[in-house]
Tab-separated table of C-alpha atoms in Angstrom:
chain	number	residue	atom	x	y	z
F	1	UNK	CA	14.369	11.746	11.758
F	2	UNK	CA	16.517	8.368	12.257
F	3	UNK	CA	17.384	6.237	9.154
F	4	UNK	CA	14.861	3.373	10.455
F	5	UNK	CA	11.903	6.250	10.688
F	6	UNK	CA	12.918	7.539	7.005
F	7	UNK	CA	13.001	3.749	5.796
F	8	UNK	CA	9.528	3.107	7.367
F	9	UNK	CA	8.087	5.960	6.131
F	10	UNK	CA	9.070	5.189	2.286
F	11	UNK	CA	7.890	1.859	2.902
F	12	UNK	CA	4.195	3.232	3.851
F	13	UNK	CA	4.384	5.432	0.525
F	14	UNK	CA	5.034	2.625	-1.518
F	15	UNK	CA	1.991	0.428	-0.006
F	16	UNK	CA	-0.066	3.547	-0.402
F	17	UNK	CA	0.724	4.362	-4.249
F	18	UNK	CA	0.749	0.631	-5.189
F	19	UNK	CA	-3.242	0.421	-3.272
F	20	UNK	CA	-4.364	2.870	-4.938
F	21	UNK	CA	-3.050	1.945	-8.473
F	22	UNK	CA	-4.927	-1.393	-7.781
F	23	UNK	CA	-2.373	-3.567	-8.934
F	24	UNK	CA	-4.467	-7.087	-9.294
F	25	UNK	CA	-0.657	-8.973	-8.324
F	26	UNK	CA	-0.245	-7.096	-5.421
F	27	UNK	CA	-2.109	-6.770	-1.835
F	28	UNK	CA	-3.973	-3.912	-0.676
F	29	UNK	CA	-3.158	-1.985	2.199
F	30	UNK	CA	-6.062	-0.825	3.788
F	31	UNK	CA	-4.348	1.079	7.239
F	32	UNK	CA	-1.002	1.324	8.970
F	33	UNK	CA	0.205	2.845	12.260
F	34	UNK	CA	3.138	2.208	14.575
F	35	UNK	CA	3.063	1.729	18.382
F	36	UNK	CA	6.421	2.678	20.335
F	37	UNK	CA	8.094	-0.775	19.072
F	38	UNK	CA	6.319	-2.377	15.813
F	39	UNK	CA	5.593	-0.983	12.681
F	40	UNK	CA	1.792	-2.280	11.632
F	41	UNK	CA	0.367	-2.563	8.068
F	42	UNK	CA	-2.957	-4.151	7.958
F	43	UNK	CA	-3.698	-5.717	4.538
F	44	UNK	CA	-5.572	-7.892	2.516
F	45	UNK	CA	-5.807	-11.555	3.471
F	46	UNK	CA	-3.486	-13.309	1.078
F	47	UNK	CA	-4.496	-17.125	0.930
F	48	UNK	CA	-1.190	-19.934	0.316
F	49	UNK	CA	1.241	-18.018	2.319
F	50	UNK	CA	3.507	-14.897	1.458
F	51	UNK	CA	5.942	-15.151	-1.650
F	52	UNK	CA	8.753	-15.369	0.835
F	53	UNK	CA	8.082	-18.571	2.227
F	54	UNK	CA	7.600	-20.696	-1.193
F	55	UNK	CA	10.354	-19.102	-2.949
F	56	UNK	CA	12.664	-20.581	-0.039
F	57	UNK	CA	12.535	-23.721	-2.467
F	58	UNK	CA	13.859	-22.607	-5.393
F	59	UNK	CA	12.711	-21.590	-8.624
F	60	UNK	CA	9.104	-21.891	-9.484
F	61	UNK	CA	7.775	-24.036	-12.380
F	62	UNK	CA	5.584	-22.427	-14.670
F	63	UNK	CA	2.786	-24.014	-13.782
F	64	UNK	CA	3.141	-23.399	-10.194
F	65	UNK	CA	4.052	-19.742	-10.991
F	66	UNK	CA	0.760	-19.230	-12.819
């Protein structure tokens, strides 16, 4: 198994544990599967964006944040 397989794999046992602890700050992952070149998780509609993109502009206020 290559490094990129092991990492992918831990990162499907985190989504897993973390859906079915039913964190309410977190998104569910409801399958995943890989074709010969992409990795696919599909999830839970998120509305506003991922965290990714708005932290890109600094720190949060605390009223944004909440």
């Amino acid at each position: 198994m290559s490094k990129g397989q092991a990492n992918l794999m831990c990162e499907q046992r985190i989504m897993e544990m973390s859906t079915n602890a039913c964190y309410p700050f977190l998104v569910n992952m409801f399958a995943s599967f890989q074709t010969e070149l992409h990795a696919c998780f599909v999830m839970e509609y998120a509305a506003g964006g991922d965290l990714l993109t708005h932290s890109k502009g600094g720190s949060f206020t605390e009223p944004r944040a909440m």
